[in-house]
PDB file of C-alpha atoms in Angstrom:
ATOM      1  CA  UNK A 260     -21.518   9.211   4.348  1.00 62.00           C
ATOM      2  CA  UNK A 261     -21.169   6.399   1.386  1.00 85.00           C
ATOM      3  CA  UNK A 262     -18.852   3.688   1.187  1.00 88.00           C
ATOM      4  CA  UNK A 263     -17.759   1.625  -1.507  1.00 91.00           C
ATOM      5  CA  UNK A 264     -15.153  -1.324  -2.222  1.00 93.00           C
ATOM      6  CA  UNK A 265     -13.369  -2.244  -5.174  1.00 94.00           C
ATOM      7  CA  UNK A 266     -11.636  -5.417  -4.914  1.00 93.00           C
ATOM      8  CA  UNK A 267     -11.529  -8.041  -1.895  1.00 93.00           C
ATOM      9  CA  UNK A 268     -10.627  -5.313   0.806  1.00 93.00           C
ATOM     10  CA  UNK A 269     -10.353  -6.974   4.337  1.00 90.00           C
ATOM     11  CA  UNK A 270     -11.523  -5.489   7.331  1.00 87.00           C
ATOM     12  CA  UNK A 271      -8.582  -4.364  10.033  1.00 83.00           C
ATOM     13  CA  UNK A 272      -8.557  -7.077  12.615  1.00 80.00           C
ATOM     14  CA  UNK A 273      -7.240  -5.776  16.090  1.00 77.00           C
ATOM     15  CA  UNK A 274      -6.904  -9.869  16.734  1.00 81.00           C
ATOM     16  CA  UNK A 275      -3.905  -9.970  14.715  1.00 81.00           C
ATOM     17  CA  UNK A 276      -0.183  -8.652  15.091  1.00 82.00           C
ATOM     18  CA  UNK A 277      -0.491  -5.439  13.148  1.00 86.00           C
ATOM     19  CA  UNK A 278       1.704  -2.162  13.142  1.00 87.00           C
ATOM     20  CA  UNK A 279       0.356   1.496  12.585  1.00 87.00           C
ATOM     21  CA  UNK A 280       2.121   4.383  11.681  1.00 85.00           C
ATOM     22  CA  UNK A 281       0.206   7.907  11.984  1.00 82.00           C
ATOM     23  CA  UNK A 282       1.454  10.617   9.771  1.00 76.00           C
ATOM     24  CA  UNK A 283      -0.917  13.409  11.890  1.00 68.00           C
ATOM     25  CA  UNK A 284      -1.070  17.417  11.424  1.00 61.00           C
ATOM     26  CA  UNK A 285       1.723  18.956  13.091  1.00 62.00           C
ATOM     27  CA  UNK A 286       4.231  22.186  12.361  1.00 62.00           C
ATOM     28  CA  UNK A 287       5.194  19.876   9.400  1.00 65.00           C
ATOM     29  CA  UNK A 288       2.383  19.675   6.331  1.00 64.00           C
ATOM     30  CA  UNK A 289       2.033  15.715   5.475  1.00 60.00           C
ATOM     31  CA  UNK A 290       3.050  16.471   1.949  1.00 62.00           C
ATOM     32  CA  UNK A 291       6.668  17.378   3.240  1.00 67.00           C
ATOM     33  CA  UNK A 292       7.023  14.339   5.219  1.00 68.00           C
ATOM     34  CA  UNK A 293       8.032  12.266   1.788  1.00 69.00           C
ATOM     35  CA  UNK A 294      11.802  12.362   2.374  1.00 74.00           C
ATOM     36  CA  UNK A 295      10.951   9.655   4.924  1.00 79.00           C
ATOM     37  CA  UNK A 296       8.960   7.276   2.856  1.00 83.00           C
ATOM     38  CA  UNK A 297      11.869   5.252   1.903  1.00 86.00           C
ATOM     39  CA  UNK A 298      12.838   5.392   6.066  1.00 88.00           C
ATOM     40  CA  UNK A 299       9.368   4.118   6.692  1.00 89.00           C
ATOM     41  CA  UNK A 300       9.067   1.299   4.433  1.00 92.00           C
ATOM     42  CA  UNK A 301      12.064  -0.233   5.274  1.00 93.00           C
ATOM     43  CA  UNK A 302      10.996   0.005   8.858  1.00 91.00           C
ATOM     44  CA  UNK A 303       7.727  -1.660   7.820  1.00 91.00           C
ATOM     45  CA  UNK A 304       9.836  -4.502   5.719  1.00 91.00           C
ATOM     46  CA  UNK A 305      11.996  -5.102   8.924  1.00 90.00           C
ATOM     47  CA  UNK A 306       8.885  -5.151  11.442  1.00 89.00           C
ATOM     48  CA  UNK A 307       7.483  -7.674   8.919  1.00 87.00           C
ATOM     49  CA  UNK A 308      10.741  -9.847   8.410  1.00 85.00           C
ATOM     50  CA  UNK A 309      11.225 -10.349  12.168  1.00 82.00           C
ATOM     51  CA  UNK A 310       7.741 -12.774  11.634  1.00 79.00           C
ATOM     52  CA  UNK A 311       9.537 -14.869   8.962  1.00 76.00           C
ATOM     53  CA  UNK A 312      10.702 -17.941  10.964  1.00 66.00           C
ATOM     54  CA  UNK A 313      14.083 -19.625   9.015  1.00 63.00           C
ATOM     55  CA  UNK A 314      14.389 -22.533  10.499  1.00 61.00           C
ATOM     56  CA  UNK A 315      18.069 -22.650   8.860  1.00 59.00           C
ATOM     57  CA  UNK A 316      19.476 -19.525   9.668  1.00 69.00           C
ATOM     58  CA  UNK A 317      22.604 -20.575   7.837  1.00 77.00           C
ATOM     59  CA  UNK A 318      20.523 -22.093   4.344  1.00 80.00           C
ATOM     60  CA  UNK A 319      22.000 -18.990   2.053  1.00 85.00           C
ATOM     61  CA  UNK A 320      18.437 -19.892   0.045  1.00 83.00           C
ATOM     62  CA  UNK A 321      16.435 -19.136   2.825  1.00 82.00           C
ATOM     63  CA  UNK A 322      18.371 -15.898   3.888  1.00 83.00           C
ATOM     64  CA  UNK A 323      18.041 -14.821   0.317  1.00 86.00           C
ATOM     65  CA  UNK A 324      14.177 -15.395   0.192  1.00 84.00           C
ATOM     66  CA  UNK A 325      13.877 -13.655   3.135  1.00 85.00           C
ATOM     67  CA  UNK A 326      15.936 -10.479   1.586  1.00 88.00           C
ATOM     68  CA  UNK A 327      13.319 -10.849  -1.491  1.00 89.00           C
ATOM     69  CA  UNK A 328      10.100 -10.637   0.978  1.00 88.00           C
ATOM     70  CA  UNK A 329      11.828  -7.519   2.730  1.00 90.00           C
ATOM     71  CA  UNK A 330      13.017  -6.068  -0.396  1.00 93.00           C
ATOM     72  CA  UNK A 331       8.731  -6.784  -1.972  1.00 93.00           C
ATOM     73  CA  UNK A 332       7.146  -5.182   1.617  1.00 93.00           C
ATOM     74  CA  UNK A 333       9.635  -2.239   0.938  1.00 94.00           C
ATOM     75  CA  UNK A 334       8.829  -1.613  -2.158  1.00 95.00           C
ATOM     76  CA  UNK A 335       4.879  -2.175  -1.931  1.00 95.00           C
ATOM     77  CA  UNK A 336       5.027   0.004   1.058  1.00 93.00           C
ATOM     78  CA  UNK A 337       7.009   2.911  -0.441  1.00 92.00           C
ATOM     79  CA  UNK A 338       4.534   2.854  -3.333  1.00 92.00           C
ATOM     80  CA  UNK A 339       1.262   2.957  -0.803  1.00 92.00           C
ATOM     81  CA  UNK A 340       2.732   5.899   0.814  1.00 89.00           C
ATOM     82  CA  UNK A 341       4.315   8.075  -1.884  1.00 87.00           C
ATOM     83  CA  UNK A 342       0.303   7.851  -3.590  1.00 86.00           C
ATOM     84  CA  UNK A 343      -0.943   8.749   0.131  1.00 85.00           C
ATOM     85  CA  UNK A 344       1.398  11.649   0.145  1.00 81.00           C
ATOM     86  CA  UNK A 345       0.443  12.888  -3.592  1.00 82.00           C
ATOM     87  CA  UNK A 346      -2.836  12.646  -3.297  1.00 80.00           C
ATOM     88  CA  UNK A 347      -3.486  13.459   0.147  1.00 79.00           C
ATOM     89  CA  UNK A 348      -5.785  16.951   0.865  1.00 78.00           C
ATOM     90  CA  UNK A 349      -5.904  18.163   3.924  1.00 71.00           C
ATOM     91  CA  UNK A 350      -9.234  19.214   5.434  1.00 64.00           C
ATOM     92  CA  UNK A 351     -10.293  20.611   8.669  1.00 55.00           C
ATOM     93  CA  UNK A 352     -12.219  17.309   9.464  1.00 57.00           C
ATOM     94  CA  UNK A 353      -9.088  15.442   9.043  1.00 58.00           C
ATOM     95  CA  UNK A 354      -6.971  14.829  12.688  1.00 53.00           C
ATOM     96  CA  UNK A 355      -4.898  12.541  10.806  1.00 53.00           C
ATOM     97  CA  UNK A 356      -3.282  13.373   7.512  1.00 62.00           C
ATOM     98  CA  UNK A 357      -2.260  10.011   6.732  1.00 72.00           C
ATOM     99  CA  UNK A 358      -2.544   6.140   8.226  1.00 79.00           C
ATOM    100  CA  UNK A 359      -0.172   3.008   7.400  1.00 81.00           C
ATOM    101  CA  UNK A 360      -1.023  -0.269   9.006  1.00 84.00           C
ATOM    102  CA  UNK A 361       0.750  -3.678   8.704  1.00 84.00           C
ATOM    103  CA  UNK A 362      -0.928  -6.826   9.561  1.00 85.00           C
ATOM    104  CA  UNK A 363       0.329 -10.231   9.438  1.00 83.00           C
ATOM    105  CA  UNK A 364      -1.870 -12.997   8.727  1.00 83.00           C
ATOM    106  CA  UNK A 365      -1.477 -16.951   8.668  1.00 80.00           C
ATOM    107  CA  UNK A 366      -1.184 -16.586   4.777  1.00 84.00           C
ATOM    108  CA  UNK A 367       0.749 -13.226   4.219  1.00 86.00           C
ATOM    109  CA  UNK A 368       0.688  -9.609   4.937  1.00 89.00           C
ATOM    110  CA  UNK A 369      -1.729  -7.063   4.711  1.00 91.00           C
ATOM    111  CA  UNK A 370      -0.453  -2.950   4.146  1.00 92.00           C
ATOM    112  CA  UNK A 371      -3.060  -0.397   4.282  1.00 92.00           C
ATOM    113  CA  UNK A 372      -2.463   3.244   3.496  1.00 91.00           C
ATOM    114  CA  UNK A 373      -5.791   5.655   4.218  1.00 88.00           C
ATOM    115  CA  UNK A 374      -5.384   9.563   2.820  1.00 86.00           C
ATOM    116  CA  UNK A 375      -8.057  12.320   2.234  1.00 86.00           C
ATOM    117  CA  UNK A 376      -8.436  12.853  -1.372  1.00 85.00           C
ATOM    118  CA  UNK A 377     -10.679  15.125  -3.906  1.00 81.00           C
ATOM    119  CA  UNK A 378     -13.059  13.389  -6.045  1.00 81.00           C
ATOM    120  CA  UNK A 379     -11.185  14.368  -8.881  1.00 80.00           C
ATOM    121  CA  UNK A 380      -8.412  12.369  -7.716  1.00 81.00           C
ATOM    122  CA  UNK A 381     -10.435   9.851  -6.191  1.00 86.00           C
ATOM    123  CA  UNK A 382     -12.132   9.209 -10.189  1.00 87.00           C
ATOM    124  CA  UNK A 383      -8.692   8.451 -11.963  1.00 86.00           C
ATOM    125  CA  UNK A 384      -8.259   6.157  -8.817  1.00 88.00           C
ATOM    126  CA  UNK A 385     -11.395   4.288  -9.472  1.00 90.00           C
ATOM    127  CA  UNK A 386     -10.989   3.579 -13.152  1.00 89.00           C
ATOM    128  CA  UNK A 387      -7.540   2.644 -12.492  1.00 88.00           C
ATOM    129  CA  UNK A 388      -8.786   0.229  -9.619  1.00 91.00           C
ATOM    130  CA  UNK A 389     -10.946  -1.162 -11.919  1.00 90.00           C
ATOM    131  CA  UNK A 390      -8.977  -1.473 -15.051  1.00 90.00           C
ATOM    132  CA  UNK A 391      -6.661  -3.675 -12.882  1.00 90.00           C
ATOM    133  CA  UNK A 392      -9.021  -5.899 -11.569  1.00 89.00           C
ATOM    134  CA  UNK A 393     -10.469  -6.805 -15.012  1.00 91.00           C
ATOM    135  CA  UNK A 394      -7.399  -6.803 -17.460  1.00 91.00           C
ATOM    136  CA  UNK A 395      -4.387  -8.802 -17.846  1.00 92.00           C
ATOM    137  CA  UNK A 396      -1.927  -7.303 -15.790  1.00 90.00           C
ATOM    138  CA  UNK A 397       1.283  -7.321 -18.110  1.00 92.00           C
ATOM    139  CA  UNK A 398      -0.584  -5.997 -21.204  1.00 92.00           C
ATOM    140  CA  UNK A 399      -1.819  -3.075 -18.648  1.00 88.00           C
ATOM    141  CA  UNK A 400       1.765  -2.881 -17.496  1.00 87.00           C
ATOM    142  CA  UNK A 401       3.698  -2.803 -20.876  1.00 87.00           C
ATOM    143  CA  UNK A 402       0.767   0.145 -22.569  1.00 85.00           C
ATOM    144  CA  UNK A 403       1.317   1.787 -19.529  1.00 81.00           C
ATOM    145  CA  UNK A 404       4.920   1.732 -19.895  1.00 81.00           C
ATOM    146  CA  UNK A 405       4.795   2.902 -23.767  1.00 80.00           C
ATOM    147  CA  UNK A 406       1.958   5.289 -23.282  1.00 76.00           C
ATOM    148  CA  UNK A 407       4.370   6.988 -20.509  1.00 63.00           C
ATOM    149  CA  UNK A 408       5.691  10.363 -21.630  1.00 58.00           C
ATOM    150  CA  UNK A 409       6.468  12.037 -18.623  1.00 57.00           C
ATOM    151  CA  UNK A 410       3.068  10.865 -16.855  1.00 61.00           C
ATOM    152  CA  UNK A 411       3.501   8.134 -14.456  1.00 63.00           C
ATOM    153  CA  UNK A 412       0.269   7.832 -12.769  1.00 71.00           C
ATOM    154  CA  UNK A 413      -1.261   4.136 -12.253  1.00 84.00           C
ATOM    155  CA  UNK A 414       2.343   3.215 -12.746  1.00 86.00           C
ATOM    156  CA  UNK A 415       3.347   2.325  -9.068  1.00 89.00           C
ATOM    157  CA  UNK A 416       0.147   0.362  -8.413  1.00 91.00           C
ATOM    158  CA  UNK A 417       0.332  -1.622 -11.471  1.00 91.00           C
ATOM    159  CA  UNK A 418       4.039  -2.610 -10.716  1.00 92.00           C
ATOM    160  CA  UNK A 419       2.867  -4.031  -7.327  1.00 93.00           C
ATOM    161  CA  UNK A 420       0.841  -6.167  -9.228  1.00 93.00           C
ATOM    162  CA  UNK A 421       2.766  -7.080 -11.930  1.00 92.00           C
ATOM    163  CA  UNK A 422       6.405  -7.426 -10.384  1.00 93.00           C
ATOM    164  CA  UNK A 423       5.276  -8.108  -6.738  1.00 92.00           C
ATOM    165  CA  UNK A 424       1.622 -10.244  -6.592  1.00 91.00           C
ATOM    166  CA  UNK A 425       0.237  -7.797  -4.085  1.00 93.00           C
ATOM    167  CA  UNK A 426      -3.678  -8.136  -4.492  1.00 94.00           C
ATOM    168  CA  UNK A 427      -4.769  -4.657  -4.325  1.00 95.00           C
ATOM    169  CA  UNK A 428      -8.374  -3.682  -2.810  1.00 96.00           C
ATOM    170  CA  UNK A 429      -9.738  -0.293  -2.252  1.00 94.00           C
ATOM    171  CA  UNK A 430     -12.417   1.096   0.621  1.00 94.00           C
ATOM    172  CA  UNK A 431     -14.024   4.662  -0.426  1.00 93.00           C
ATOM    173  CA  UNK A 432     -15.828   6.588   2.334  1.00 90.00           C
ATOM    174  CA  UNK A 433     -17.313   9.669   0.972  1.00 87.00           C
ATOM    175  CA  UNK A 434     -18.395  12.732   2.872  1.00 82.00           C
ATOM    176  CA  UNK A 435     -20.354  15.469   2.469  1.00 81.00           C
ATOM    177  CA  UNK A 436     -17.669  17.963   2.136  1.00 79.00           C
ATOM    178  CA  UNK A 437     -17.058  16.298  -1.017  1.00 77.00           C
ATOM    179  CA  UNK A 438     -13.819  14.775   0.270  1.00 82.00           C
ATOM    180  CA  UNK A 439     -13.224  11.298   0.221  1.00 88.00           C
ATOM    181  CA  UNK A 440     -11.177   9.029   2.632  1.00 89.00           C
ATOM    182  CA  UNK A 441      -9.495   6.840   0.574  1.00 91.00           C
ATOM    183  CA  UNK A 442      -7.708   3.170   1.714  1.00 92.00           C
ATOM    184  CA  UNK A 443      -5.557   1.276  -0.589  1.00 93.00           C
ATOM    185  CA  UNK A 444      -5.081  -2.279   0.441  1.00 94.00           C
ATOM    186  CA  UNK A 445      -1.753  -4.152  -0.663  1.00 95.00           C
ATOM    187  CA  UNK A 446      -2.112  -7.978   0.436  1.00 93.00           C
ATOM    188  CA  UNK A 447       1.282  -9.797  -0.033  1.00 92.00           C
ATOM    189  CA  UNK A 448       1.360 -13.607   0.295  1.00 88.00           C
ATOM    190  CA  UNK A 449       3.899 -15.035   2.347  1.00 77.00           C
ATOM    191  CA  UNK A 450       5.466 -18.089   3.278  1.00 66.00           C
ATOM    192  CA  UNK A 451       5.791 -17.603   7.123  1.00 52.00           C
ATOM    193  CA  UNK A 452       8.635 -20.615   7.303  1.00 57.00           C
ATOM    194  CA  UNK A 453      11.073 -19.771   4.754  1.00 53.00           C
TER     195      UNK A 453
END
């Protein structure tokens, strides 16, 4: 097996508070488990906020800014798993069908989504990756935008960059099967006094 990393992808650390959620094979297929994305991220954004310290409770600024991180981990994680889900294959190999795991850090939050994926799939990703590690974000995000007729792929991850400063990363494991286990890495800087 081969592994390769695009972008600043950080190592799990089983020293730090961190929250996994395990999508596994079951009488449900992982593709029909996207009606509870939206469930899941927002369980992820509150699991996160409860680390946010206000030391007002009562500033309405503070209470606001911590609606805003919520409302960012929500969204970044929604995004993570709805590409998990779509390009997720499921192999015989695979126990798991899909991984999300939450750390908190000193300096932010760290989201990690690992999926199986085709090397088809797993191409597009890479240029992508690339693409958005090397160009200016909004240009990306505008031609993206007015090149979209109906095909919104690329979309979600360059919208965590541009409208929510995630740093993405990406760690690509390939096997002989021709699979590959794919990890997207969302790091979200936060202020952990608001």
């Amino acid at each position: 097996m081969k592994s390769r990393l695009i972008g600043n992808f950080r190592p799990d650390s089983d020293d730090t508070e961190h929250l996994s959620v395990v999508f596994s094979k079951g009488r449900l297929p992982v593709k029909h488990r996207w009606r509870n994305n939206g469930l899941t991220a927002d369980f992820v954004a509150n699991y996160a906020s409860t680390f946010l310290d206000p030391r007002d409770s009562d500033d309405p600024r503070k209470l606001k800014r911590i609606r805003e991180i919520k409302d960012s981990v929500s969204y970044v994680a929604n995004e993570l798993l709805e590409n998990g889900l779509k390009y997720h294959e499921d192999s015989d190999e695979d126990k798991v069908g899909l991984r999300l795991r939450c750390e908190i850090h000193d300096d932010g939050l760290i989201l990690n989504v690992s999926n199986c994926a085709a090397t088809d799939a797993v191409a597009a990703l890479e240029a992508l990756a690339r693409e958005l590690l090397v160009r200016d974000v909004t240009e990306l995000y505008f031609e993206k935008l007015e090149r979209n007729s109906g095909e919104s792929a690329g979309l979600g991850l360059i919208t965590m960059v541009h409208d929510y400063q995630a740093q993405l990363a990406w760690r690509l494991l390939l096997h002989e099967t021709g699979r590959v286990t794919v990890w997207t890495q969302a790091f979200i800087a936060l202020p952990l006094e608001c």
